CSV table of C-alpha atoms and ligand atoms in Angstrom, one decimal:
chain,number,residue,atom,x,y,z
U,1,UNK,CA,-12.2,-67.1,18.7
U,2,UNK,CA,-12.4,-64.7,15.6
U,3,UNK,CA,-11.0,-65.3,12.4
U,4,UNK,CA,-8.6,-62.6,12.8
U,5,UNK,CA,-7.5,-63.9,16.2
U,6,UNK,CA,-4.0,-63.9,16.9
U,7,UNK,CA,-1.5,-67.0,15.3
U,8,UNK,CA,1.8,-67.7,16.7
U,9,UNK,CA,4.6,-68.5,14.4
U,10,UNK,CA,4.3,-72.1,14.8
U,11,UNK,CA,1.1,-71.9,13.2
U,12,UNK,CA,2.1,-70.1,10.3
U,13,UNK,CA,5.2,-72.6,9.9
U,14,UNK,CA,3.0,-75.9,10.7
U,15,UNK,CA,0.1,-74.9,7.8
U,16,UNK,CA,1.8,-76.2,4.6
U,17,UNK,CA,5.2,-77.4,3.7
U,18,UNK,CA,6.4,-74.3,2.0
U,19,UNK,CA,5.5,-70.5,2.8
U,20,UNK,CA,5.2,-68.6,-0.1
U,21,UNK,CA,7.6,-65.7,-0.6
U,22,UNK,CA,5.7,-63.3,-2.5
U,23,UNK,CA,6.8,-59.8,-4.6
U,24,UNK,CA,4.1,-57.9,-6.0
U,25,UNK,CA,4.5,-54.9,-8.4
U,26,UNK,CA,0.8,-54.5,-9.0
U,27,UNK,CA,-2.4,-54.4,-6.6
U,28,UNK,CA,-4.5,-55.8,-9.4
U,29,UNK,CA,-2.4,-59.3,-9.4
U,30,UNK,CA,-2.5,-59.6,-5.2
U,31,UNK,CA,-6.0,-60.9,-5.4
U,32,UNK,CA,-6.3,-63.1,-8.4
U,33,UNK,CA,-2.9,-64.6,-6.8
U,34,UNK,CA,-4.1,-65.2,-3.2
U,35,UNK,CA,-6.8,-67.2,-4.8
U,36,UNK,CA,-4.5,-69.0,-7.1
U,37,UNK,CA,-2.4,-70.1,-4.0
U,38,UNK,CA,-5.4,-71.2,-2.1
U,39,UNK,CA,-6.4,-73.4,-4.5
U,40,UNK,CA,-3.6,-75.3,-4.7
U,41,UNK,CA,-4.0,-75.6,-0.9
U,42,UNK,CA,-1.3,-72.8,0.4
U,43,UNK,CA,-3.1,-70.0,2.6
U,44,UNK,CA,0.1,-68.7,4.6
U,45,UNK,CA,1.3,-65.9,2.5
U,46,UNK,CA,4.2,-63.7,2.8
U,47,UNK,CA,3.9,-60.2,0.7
U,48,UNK,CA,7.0,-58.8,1.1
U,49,UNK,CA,7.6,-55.3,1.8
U,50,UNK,CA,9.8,-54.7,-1.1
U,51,UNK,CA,7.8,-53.1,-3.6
U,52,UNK,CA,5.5,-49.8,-3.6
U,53,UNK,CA,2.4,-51.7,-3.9
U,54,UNK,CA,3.1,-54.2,-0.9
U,55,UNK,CA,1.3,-52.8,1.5
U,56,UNK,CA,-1.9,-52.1,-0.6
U,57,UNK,CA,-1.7,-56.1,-2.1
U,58,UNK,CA,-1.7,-57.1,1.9
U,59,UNK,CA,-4.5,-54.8,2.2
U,60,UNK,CA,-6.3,-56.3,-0.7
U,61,UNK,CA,-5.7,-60.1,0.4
U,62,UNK,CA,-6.9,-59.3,3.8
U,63,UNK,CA,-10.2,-57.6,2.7
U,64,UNK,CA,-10.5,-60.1,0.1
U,65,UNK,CA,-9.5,-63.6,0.7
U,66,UNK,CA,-10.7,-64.2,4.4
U,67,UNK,CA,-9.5,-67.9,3.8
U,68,UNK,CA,-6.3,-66.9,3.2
U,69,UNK,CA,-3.6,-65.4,6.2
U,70,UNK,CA,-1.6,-62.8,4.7
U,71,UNK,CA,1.6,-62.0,6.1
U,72,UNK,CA,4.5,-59.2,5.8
U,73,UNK,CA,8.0,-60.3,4.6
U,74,UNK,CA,11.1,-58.3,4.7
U,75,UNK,CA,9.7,-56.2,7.8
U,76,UNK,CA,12.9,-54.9,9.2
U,77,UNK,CA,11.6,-51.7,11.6
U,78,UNK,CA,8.8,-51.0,13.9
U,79,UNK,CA,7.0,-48.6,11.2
U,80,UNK,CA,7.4,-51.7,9.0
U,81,UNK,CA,5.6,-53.9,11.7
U,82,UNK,CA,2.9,-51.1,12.2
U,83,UNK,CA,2.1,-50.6,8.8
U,84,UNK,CA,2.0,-54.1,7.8
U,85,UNK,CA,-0.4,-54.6,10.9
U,86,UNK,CA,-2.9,-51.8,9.9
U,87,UNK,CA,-3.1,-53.5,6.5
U,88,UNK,CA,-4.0,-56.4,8.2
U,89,UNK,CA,-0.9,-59.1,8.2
U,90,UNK,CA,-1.4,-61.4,10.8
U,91,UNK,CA,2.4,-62.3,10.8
U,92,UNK,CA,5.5,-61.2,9.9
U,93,UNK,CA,9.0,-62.6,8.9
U,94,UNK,CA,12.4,-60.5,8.9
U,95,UNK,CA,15.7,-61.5,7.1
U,96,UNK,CA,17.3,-60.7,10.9
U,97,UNK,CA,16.1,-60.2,14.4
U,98,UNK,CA,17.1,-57.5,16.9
U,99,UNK,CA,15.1,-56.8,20.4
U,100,UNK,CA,13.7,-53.9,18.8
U,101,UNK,CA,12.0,-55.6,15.7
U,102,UNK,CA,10.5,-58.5,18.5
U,103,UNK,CA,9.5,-55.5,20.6
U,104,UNK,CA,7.8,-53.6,17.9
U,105,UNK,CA,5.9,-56.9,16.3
U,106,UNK,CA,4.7,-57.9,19.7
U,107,UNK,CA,3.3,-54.4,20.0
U,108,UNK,CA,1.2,-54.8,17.1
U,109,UNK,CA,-0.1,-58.0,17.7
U,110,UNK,CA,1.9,-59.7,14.4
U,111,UNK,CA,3.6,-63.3,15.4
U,112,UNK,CA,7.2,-62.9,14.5
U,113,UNK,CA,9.4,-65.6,12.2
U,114,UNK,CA,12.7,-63.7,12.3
U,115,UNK,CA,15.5,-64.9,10.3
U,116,UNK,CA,18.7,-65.9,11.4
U,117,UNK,CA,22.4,-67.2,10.6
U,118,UNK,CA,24.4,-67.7,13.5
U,119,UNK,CA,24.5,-69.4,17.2
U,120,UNK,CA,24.8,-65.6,18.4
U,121,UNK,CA,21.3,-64.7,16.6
U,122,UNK,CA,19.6,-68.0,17.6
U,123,UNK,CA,20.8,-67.5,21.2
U,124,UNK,CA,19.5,-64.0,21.2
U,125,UNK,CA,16.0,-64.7,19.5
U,126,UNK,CA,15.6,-67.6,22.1
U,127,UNK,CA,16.4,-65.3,24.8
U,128,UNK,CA,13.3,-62.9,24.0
U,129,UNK,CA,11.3,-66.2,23.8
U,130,UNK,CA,11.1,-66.7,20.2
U,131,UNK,CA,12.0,-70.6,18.9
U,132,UNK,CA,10.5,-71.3,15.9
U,133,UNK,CA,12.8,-69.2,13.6
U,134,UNK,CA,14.1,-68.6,9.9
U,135,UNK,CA,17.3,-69.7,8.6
U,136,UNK,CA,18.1,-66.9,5.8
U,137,UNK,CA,19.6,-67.1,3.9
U,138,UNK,CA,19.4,-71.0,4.4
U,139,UNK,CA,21.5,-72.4,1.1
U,140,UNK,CA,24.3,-69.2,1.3
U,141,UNK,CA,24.6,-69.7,5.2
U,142,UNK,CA,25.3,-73.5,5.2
U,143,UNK,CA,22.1,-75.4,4.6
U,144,UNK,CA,21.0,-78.9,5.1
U,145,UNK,CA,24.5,-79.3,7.0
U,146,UNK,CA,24.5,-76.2,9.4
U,147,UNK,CA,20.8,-77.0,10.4
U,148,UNK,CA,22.1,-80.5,11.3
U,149,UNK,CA,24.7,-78.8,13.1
U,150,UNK,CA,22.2,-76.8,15.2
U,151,UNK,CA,20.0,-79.7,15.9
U,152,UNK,CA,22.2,-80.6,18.9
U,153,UNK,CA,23.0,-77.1,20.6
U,154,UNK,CA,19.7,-75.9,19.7
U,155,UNK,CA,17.4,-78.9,20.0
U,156,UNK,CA,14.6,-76.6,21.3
U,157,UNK,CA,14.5,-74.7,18.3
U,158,UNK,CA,12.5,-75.4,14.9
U,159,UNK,CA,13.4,-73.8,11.4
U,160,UNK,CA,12.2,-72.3,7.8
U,161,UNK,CA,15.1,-72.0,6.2
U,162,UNK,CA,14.3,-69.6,3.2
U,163,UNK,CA,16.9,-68.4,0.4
U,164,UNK,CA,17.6,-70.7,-2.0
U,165,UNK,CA,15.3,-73.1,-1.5
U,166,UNK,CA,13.5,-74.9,-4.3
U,167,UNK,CA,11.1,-77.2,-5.3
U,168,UNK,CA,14.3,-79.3,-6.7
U,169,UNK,CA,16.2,-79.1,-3.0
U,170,UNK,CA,13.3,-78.4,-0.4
U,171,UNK,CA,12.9,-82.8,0.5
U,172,UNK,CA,16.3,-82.4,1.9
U,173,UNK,CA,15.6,-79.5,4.0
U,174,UNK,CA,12.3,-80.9,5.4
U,175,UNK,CA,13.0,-84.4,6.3
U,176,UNK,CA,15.6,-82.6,8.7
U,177,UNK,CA,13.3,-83.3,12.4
U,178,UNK,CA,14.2,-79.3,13.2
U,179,UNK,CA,12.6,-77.8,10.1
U,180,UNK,CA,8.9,-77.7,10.0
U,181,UNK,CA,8.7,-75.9,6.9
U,182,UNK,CA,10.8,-74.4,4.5
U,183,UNK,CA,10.3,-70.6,3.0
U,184,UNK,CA,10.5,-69.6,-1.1
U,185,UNK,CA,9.7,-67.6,-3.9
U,186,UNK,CA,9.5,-70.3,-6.7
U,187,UNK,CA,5.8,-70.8,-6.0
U,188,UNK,CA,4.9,-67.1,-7.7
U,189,UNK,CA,7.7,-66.3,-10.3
U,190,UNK,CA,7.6,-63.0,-12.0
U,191,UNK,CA,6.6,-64.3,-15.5
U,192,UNK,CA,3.2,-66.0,-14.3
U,193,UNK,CA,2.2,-63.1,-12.9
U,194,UNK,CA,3.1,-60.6,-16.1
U,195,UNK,CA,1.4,-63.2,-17.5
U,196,UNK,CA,-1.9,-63.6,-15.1
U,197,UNK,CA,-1.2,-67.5,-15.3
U,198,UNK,CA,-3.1,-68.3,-12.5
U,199,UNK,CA,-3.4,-72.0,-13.4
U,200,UNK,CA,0.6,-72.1,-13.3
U,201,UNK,CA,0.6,-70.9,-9.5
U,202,UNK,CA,-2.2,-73.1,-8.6
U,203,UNK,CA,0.0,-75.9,-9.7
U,204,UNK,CA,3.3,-74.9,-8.1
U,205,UNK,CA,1.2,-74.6,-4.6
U,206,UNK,CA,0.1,-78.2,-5.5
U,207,UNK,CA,3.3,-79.3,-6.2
U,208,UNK,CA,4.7,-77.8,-3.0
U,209,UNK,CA,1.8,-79.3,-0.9
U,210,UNK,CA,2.4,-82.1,-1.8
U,211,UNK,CA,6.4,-82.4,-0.8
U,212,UNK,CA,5.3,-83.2,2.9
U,213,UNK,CA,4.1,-87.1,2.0
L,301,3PG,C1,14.0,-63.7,-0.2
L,301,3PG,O1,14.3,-63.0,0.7
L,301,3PG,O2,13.8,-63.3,-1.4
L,301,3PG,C2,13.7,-65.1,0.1
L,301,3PG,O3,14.7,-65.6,0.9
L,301,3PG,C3,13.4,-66.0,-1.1
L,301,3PG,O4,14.6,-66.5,-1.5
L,301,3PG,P1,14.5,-67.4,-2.8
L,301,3PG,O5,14.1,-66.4,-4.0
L,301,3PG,O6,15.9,-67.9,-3.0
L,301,3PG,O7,13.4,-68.4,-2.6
């Protein structure tokens, strides 16, 4: 199998404790931060589609960073799944999940790691076949105590709960047996990258390696 060949969402979740939730502003920082997060032994990354420049920093990682997997956050429409595919994410995660948004990822190949906040939602997702899922926004929506709510209805389903989540709080989340990973943004805050403190992010992905003993 290639490189490039297609991951699942289990994959993406199973890879490191914590999945980076990234914003960029500026192509020039998308490389130099890739390689930062590698380093510290992180290589699923989620560039959200928030910003002008998201789709050019996925680009850019792709291209590259081979060692890295690059990912699209915040994709919420088919042209968001098309676009971040022809960049060159292999995955994508949504803040919600509708039949459309699975349809429209499975058509271009991404795995899917769609978010959700209710039974309703995880009933639906599990439906289209989807099981390994996100719990966003996972500290608002209940946390630690609705996942171990879920773990008995939906004992067939695995989380990342994402929103929130911390370096301070992220233990409790993952020694829950239906989270395989949790999902944040405190591993590339804004400052280090104004600041092109590389070193700084290197350490944060160490420190979040290292939260799965
Ligand atoms: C987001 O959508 O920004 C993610 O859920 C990250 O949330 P966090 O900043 O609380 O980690």
């Amino acid at each position: 199998m290639s490189e490039r060949a297609k991951i699942s969402a289990l994959l993406v979740m199973q890879d490191a404790p914590v999945i980076p939730v990234i914003v960029l502003h500026d192509v020039a920082d998308a490389v130099p931060m890739a390689r930062a997060l590698l380093a510290g032994g992180i290589r699923m990354l989620e560039v959200t589609l928030r910003t002008t420049q998201a789709l050019a920093c996925i680009e850019a990682i792709a291209r590259e960073v081979p060692d890295a997997v690059v990912g699209a956050g915040t994709v919420r429409s088919r042209a968001d799944a098309q676009a971040a595919a022809m960049a060159g994410a292999r995955f994508a995660v949504s803040p919600g999940y509708t039949s459309a948004l699975g349809q429209a990822c499975f058509d271009a190949g991404l795995a899917l790691l769609p978010g959700v906040a209710t039974g309703s939602e995880i009933m639906l997702a599990r439906e289209e076949g989807l099981t390994e899922l996100k719990f966003f926004p996972a500290l608002q929506a209940g946390g630690v105590a609705m996942l171990k709510a879920w773990s008995g209805p939906f004992f067939d389903v695995r989380f990342c709960p994402t929103g929130g989540v911390s370096l301070q709080n992220a233990a409790d989340f993952l020694a829950l047996p239906n989270v395989v990973c949790v999902g944040g943004s405190w591993l590339v805050p804004p400052d280090a990258l104004a600041q092109g403190d590389w070193a700084r992010i290197t350490q944060l992905a160490q420190d979040s390696r290292r939260l799965r003993g």
